[in-house]
Coordinates of C-alpha atoms and ligand atoms in Angstrom, one line a residue:
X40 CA 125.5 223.3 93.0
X41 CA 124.1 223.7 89.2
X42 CA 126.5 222.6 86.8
X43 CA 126.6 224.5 84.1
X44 CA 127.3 223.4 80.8
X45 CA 130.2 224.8 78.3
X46 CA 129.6 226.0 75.2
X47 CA 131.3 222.8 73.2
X48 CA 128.8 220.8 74.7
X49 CA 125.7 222.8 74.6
X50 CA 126.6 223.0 70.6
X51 CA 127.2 219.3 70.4
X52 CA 123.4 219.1 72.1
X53 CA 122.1 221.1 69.1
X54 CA 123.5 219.9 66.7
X55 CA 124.4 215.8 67.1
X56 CA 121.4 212.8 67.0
X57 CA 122.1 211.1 69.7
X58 CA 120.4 207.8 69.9
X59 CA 119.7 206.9 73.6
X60 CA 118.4 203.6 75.3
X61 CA 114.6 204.0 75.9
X62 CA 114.6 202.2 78.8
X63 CA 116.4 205.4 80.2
X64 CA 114.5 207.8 78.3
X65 CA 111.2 206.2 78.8
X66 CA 108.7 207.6 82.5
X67 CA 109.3 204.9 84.5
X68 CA 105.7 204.7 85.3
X69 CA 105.1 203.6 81.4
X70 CA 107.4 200.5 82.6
X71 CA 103.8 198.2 83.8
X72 CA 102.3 199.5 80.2
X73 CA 105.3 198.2 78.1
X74 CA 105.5 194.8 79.7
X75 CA 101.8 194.0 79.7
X76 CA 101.8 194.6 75.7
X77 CA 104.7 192.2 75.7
X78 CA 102.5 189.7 77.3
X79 CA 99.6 190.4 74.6
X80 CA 102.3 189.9 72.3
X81 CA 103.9 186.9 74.0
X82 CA 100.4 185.3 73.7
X83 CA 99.7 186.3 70.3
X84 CA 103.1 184.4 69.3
X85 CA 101.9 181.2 71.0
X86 CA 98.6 181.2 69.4
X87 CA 100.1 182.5 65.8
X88 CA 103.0 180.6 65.0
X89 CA 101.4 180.2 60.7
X90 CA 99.8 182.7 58.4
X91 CA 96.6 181.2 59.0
X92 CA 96.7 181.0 63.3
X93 CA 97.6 185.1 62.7
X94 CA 94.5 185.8 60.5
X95 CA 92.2 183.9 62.8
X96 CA 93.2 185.8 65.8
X97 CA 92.8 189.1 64.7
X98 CA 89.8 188.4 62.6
X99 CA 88.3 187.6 65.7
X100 CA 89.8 190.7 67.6
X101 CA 88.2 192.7 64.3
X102 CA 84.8 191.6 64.9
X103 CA 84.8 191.8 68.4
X104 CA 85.9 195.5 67.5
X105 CA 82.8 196.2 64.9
X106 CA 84.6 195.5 61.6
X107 CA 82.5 193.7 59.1
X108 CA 83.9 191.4 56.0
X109 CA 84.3 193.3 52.9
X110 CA 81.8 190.4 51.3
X111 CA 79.2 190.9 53.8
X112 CA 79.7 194.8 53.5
X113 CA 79.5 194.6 49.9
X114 CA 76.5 192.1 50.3
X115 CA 74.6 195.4 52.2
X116 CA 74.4 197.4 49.2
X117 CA 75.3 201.6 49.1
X118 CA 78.0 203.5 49.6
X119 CA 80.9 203.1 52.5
X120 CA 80.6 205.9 54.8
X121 CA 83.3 207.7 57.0
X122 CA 84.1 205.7 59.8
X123 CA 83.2 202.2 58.3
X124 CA 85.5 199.6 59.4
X125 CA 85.9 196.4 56.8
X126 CA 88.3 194.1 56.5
X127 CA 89.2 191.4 54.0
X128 CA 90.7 187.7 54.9
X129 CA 92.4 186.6 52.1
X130 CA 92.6 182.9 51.1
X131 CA 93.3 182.6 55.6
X132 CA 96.4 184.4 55.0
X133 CA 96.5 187.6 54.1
X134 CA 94.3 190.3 55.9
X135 CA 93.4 193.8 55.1
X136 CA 91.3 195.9 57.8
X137 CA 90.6 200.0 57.0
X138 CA 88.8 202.6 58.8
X139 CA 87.2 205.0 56.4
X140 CA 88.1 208.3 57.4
X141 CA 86.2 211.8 56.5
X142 CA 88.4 212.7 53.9
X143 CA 88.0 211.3 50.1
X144 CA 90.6 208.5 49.2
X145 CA 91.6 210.9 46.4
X146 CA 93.6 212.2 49.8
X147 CA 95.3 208.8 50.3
X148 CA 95.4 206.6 52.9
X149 CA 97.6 205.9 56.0
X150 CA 98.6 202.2 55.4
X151 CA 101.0 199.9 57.6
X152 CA 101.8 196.5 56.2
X153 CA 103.9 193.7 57.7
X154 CA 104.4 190.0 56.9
X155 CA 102.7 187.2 59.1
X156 CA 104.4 184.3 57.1
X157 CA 108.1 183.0 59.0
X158 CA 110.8 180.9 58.2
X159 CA 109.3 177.2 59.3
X160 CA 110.1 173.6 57.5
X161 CA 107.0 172.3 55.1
X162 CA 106.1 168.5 54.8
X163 CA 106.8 167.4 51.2
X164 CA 103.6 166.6 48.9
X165 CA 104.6 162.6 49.7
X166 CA 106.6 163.5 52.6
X167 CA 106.0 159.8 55.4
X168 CA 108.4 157.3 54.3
X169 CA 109.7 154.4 56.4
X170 CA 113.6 153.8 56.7
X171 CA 115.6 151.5 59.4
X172 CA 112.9 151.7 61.5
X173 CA 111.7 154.7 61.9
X174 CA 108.9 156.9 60.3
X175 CA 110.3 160.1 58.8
X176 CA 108.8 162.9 57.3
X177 CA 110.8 164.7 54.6
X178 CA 110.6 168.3 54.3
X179 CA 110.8 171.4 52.0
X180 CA 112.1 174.2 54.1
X181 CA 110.5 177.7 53.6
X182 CA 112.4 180.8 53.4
X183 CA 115.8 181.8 54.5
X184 CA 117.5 179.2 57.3
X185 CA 120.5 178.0 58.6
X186 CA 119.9 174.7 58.2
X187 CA 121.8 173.5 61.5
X188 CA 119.6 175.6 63.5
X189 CA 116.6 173.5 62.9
X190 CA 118.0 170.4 64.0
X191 CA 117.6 168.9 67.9
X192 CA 114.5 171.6 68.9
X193 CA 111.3 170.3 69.4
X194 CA 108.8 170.8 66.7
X195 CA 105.4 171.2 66.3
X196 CA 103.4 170.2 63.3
X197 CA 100.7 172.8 62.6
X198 CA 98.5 173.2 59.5
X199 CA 95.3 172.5 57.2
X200 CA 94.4 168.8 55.5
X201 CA 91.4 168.2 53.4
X202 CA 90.7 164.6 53.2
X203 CA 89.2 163.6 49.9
X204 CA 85.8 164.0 50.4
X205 CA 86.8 167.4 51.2
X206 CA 86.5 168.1 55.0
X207 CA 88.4 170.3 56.7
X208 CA 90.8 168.8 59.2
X209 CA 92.8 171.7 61.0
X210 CA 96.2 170.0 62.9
X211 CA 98.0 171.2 65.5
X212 CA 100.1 168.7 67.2
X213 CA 102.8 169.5 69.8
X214 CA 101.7 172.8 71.2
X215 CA 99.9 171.4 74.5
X216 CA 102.4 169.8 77.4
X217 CA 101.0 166.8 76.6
X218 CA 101.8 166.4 73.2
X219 CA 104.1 164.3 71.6
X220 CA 106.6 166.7 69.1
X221 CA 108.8 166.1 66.3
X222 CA 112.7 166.9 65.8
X223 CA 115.3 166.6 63.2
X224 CA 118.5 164.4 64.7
X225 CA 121.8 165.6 64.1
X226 CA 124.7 162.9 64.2
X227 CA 127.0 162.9 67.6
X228 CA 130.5 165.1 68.2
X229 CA 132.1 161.9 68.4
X230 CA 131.3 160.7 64.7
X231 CA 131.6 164.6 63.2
X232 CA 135.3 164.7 62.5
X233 CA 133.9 164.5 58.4
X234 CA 131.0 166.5 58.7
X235 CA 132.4 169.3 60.6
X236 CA 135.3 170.0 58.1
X237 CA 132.7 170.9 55.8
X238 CA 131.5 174.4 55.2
X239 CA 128.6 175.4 57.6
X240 CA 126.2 176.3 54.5
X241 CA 126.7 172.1 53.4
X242 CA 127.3 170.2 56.8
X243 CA 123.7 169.5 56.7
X244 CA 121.9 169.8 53.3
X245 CA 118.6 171.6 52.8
X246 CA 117.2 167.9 51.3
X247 CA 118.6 165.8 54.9
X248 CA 115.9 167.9 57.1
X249 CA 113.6 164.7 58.1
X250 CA 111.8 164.7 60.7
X251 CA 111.6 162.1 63.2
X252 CA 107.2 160.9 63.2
X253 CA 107.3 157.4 64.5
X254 CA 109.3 154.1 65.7
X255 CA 106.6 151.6 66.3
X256 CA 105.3 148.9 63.9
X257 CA 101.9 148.0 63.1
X258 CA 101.4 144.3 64.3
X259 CA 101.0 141.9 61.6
X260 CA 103.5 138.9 60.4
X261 CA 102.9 139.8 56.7
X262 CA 102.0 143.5 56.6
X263 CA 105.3 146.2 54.7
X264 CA 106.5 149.5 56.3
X265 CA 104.6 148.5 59.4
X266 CA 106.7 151.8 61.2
X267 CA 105.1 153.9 58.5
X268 CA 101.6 152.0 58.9
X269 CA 101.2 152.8 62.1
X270 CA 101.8 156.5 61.5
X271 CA 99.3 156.3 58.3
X272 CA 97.1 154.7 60.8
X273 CA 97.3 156.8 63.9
X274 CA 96.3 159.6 61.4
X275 CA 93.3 157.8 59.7
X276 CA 92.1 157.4 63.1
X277 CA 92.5 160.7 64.8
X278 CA 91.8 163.2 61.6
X279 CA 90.2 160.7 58.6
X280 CA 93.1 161.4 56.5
X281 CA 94.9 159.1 53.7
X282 CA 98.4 159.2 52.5
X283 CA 97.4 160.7 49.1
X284 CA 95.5 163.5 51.2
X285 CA 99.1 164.8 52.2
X286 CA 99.7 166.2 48.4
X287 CA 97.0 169.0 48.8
X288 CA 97.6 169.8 52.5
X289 CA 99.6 172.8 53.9
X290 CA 101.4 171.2 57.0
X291 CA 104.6 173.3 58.4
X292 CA 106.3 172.1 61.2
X293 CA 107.7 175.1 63.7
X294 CA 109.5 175.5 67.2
X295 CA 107.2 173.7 69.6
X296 CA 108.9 176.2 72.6
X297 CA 106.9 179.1 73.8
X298 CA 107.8 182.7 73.7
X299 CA 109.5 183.5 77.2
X300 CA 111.1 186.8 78.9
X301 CA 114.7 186.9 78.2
X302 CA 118.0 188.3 80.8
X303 CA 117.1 188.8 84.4
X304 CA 115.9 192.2 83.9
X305 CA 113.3 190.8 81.2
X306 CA 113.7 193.1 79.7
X307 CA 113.6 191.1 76.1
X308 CA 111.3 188.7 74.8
X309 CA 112.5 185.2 72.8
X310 CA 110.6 183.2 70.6
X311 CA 109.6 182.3 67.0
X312 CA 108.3 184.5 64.5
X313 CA 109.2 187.8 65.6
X314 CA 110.4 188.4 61.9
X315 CA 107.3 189.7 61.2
X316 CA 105.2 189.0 63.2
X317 CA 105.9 191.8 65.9
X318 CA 105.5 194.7 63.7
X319 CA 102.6 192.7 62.1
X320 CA 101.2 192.8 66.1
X321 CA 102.2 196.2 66.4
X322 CA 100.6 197.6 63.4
X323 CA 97.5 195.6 63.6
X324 CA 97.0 196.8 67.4
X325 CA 97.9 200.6 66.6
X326 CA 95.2 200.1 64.1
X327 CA 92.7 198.7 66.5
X328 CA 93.9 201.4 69.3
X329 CA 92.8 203.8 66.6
X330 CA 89.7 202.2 65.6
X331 CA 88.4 202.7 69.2
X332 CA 89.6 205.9 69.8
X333 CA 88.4 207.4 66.9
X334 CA 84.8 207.1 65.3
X335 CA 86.4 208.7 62.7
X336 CA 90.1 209.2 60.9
X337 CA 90.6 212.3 59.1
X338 CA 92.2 209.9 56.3
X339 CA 91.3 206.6 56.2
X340 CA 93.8 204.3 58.1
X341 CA 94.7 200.9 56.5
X342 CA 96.4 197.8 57.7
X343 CA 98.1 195.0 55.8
X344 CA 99.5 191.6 57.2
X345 CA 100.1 189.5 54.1
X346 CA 101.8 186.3 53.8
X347 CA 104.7 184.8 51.5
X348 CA 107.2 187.6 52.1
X349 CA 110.3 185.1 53.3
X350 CA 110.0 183.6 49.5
X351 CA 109.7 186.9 47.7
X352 CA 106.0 187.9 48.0
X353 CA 105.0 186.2 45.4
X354 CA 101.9 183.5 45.3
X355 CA 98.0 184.8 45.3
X356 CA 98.6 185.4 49.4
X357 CA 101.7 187.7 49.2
X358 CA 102.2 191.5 48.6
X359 CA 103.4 190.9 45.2
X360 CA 99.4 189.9 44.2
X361 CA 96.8 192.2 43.7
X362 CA 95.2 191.9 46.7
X363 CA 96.3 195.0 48.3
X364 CA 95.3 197.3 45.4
X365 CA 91.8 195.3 45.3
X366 CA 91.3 196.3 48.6
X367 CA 92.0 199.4 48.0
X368 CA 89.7 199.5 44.7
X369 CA 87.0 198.3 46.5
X370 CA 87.1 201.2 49.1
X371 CA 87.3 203.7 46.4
X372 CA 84.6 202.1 44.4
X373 CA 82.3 202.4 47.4
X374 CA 83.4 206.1 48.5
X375 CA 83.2 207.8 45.2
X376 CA 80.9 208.6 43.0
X377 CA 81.2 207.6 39.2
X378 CA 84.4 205.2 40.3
X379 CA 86.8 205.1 38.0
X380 CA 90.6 203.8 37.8
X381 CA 91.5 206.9 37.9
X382 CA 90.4 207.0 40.8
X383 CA 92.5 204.1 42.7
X384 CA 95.5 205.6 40.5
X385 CA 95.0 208.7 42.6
X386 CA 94.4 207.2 45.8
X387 CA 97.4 204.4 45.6
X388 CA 99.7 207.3 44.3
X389 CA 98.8 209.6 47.4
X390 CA 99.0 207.2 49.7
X391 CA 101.4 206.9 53.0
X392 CA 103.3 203.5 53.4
X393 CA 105.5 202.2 56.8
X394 CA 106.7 198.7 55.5
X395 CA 106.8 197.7 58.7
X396 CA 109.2 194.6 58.9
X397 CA 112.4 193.8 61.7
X398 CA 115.9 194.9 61.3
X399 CA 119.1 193.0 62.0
X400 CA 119.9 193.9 65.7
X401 CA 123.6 195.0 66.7
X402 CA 125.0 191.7 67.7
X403 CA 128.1 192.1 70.1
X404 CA 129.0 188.4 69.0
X405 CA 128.9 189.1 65.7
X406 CA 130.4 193.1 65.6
X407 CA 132.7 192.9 62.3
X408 CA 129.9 192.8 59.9
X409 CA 127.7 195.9 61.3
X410 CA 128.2 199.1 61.0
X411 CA 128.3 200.9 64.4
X412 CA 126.9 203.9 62.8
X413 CA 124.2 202.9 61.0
X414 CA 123.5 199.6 62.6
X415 CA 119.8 199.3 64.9
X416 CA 120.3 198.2 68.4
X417 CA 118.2 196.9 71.1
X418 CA 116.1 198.6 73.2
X419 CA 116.9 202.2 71.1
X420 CA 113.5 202.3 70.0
X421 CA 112.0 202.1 66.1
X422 CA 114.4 201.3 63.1
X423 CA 114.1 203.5 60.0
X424 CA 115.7 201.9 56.6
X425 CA 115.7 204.4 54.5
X426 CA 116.8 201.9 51.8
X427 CA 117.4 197.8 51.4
X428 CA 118.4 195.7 49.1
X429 CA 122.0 194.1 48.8
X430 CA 125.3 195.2 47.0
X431 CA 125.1 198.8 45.8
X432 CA 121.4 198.4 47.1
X433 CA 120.4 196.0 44.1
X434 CA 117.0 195.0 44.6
X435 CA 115.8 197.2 47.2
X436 CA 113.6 200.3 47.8
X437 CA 114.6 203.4 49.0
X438 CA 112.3 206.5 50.6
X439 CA 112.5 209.7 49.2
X440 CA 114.1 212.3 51.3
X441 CA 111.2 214.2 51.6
X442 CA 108.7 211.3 52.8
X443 CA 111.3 210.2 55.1
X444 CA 112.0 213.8 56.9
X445 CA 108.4 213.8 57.3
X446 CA 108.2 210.4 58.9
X447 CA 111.2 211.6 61.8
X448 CA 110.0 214.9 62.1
X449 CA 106.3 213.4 62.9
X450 CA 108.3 210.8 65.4
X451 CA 109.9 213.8 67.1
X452 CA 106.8 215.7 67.7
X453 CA 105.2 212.2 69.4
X454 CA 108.2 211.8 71.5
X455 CA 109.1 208.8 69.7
X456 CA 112.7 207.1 69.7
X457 CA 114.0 206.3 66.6
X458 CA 117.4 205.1 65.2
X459 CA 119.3 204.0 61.9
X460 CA 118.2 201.0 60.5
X461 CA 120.9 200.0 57.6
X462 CA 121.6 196.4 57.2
X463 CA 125.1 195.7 58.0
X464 CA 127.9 196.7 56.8
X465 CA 128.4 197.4 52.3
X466 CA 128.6 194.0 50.6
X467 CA 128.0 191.9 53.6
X468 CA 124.8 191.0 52.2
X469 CA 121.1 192.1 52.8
X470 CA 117.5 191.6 52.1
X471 CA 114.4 192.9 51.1
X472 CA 111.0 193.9 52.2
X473 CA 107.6 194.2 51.0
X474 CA 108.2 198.0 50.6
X475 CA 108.9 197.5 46.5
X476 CA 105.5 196.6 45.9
X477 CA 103.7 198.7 47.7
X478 CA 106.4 201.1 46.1
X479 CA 105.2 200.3 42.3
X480 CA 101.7 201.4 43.5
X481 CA 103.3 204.9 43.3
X482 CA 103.2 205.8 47.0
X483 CA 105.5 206.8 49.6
X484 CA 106.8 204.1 51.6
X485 CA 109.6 203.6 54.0
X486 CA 110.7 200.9 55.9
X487 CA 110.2 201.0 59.7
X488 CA 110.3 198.3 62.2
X489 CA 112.1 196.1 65.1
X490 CA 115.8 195.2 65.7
X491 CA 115.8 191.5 66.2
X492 CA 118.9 189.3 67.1
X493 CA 119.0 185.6 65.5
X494 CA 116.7 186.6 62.8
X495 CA 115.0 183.7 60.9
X496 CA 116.7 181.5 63.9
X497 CA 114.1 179.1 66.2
X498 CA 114.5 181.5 68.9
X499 CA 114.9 185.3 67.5
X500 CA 115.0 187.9 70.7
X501 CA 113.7 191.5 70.5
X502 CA 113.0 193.9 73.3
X503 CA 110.1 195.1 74.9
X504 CA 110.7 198.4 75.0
X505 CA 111.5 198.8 71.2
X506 CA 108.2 196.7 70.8
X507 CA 106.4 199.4 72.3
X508 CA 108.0 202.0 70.5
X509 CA 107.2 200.7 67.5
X510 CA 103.6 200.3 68.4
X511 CA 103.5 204.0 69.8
X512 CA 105.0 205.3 66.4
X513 CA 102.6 203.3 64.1
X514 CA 99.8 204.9 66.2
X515 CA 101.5 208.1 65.4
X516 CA 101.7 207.6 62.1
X517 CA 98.3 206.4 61.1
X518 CA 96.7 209.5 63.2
X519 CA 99.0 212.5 61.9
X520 CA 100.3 211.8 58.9
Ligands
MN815 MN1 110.7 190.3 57.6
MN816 MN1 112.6 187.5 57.2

């Protein structure tokens, strides 16, 4: 028997969005392709979990792929042609790859940029100090935590020390089973009655996240701080480095854990550093896909991970620099003839942006401060923002209409799911994106990315469907638009 449909509901078909769960949408036999790039991803987490891990692996995934340095391109003499691939490592943190395509930058580009930089906790310039008997390193915390969330994980101290005759000593200690790790004590239930009246923004303050590094003293009757001697000396030994050497060195300490499947279905992924670094994984890759696909774009297609964008973008590393409009410059300067700035004007102002950064999942544990409506959920595919910012949506960006109608319409025709991406409900707060700066260059941009649940938390969870998606659409939108 058929079963027809009535009119109310063949109207409702036509005319309602209806946002669907991909897994049900999705051919099942695309199910092995989905979690396999969730295992690329997976391992990209464990290997990436700072700025500089991120830019090493993909600079190494760009020269395997045929992309040469901008420096060593620029070293070659002449002009850039169609189907060049450069890209530029910036400072170890910020990285910009392109593909030429046939058509003049005066055209604009096809850009995607995401943030490779994630909430972690930073050793102090004089961080090792020695109380009651233990070693402790004090910490500056970077970017937006709940402090209490940082406390009893084990953490892994990863990071960049020049000693002062100016070798390089890269650390990474707590990563491999065998490692010893580092954790931040909280005090017992049983002596919290205080602590736990207070407010949870103050029950631990930003200043009291030290860092368990050592218990044992150095042997010697008449020797001070033997607890902290032993650590100073354990690190001589093993990397060469002094106490003083700690005021120049970048050393963060993040989640030791690795990323694992999440619910019986695993159908979602856990770990640290999804905020950004799975749109940053899914743009980059999209951009590879591309790269091998294609000899050459029609426009060129551009990809930028840059750092610093949990502490407002600022710094020579984060989208607020020039970096991204050197780039940019540079590609123009070797593509056109008589280069001018004019020129770059033109190309910034006709270029294509997705801000590619995460959205606050639907949390059912946390319903009263999303909007059902508007909210992004798990596993409904790619989140688009049409606008951030916080309270009347001060400080944000928002897409023009027309870019943004574009942007779905180009998602429809790909067969890509897409859904509302607001961040909660008016006045319950919000946040930012790179998207302003890119924004002030004069182009179109829009914000497009993940829902994640526990953002900025030691173990955020996204799914692996949506992950997909999301790498699906930035091919999409890099290709066609
Ligand atoms: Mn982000
Ligand atoms: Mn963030």
């Amino acid at each position: 028997m058929i079963a027809t449909q009535t009119e109310g509901q063949l109207l409702s078909e036509k005319l309602s969005f209806e946002i669907k769960n991909c897994w049900e949408t999705a051919k099942p036999e695309d199910f092995p392709k989905i979690h396999l790039f969730a295992e690329q991803y997976k391992a990209f987490l464990n290997k990436g979990k700072t700025e500089r891990e991120c830019v090493r692996q993909c600079v190494e995934r760009l020269e395997y792929a045929g992309f040469i340095s901008l420096d060593k391109a620029l070293a070659q003499g002449g002009q850039f042609a169609p189907g060049a691939k450069i890209y530029q490592n910036v400072r170890e943190k910020t990285l910009l790859c392109a593909v030429l395509g046939e058509k003049s930058l005066h055209e604009g580009a096809n850009i995607l940029g995401a943030h490779i930089d994630a909430p972690r906790m930073d050793l102090k310039t004089n961080p090792l100090y020695e109380d009651s008997g233990f070693a402790l390193f004090d910490t500056h915390y970077y970017g937006g935590i709940k402090y209490y969330q940082w406390t009893t994980i084990p953490l892994a101290l990863h990071g960049v020390v020049f000693t002062r005759n100016g070798e390089r000593q890269d650390i990474c200690i707590g990563e491999d089973e065998n490692d010893p790790v580092f954790t931040i004590t909280d005090l017992l239930p049983h002596l919290a009655r205080e602590q736990l009246k207070k407010e949870a923004s103050h029950f631990i303050d930003g200043e009291d996240l030290d860092v368990l590094a050592g218990s044992k003293p150095y042997r010697d009757e008449k020797a001070e701080n033997k607890v902290k001697l032993e650590v100073l000396r354990l690190l001589y030994e093993k990397y060469d480095m002094v106490e003083e050497d700690f005021a120049s060195a970048e050393l963060e300490l993040v989640p030791a854990d690795k990323a694992r499947d999440v619910g019986l279905d695993r159908s979602m992924i856990g770990g640290y550093g999804h905020d950004d670094r799975c749109c940053a994984y899914a743009t980059f890759s999209a951009l590879l896909e591309l790269a091998a696909a294609e000899a050459r774009p029609a426009k060129t297609i551009l990809c930028f991970l840059s750092d610093k964008e949990e502490i407002g973008s600022t710094g020579n590393t984060g989208a607020d620099a020039r970096v991204f409009e050197n780039f940019i410059a540079s590609l123009c300067a070797k593509t056109i003839d008589a280069y001018t700035e004019m020129d770059l004007r033109l190309a910034l102002s006709k270029s294509s942006m997705l801000s590619a950064d995460v959205n606050a999942a639907f949390d059912p544990n946390y319903a009263d401060v999303y909007d059902k409506k508007t909210a992004s959920w798990c596993g409904k595919g790619i989140a688009l923002s049409k606008y951030t910012g916080s309270g009347g949506k001060y400080g944000g960006s928002e897409a023009n209409a027309e870019f943004c109608q574009k942007v779905q319409a180009l998602f429809n025709q790909n067969k890509i799911r897409w859904q509302y991406g607001d961040l909660g409900k008016v006045n319950k707060g919000g946040g930012g994106t790179i998207a302003l700066y890119a924004a002030r260059l004069g182009m179109d941009v829009l914000d497009c990315g993940l829902p994640v649940l526990s953002m900025h938390s030691p173990f955020e969870v996204i799914s692996k469907i949506d992950l997909y998606t999301a790498y699906q659409a930035y091919i999409a939108f890099l290709r066609d638009m």
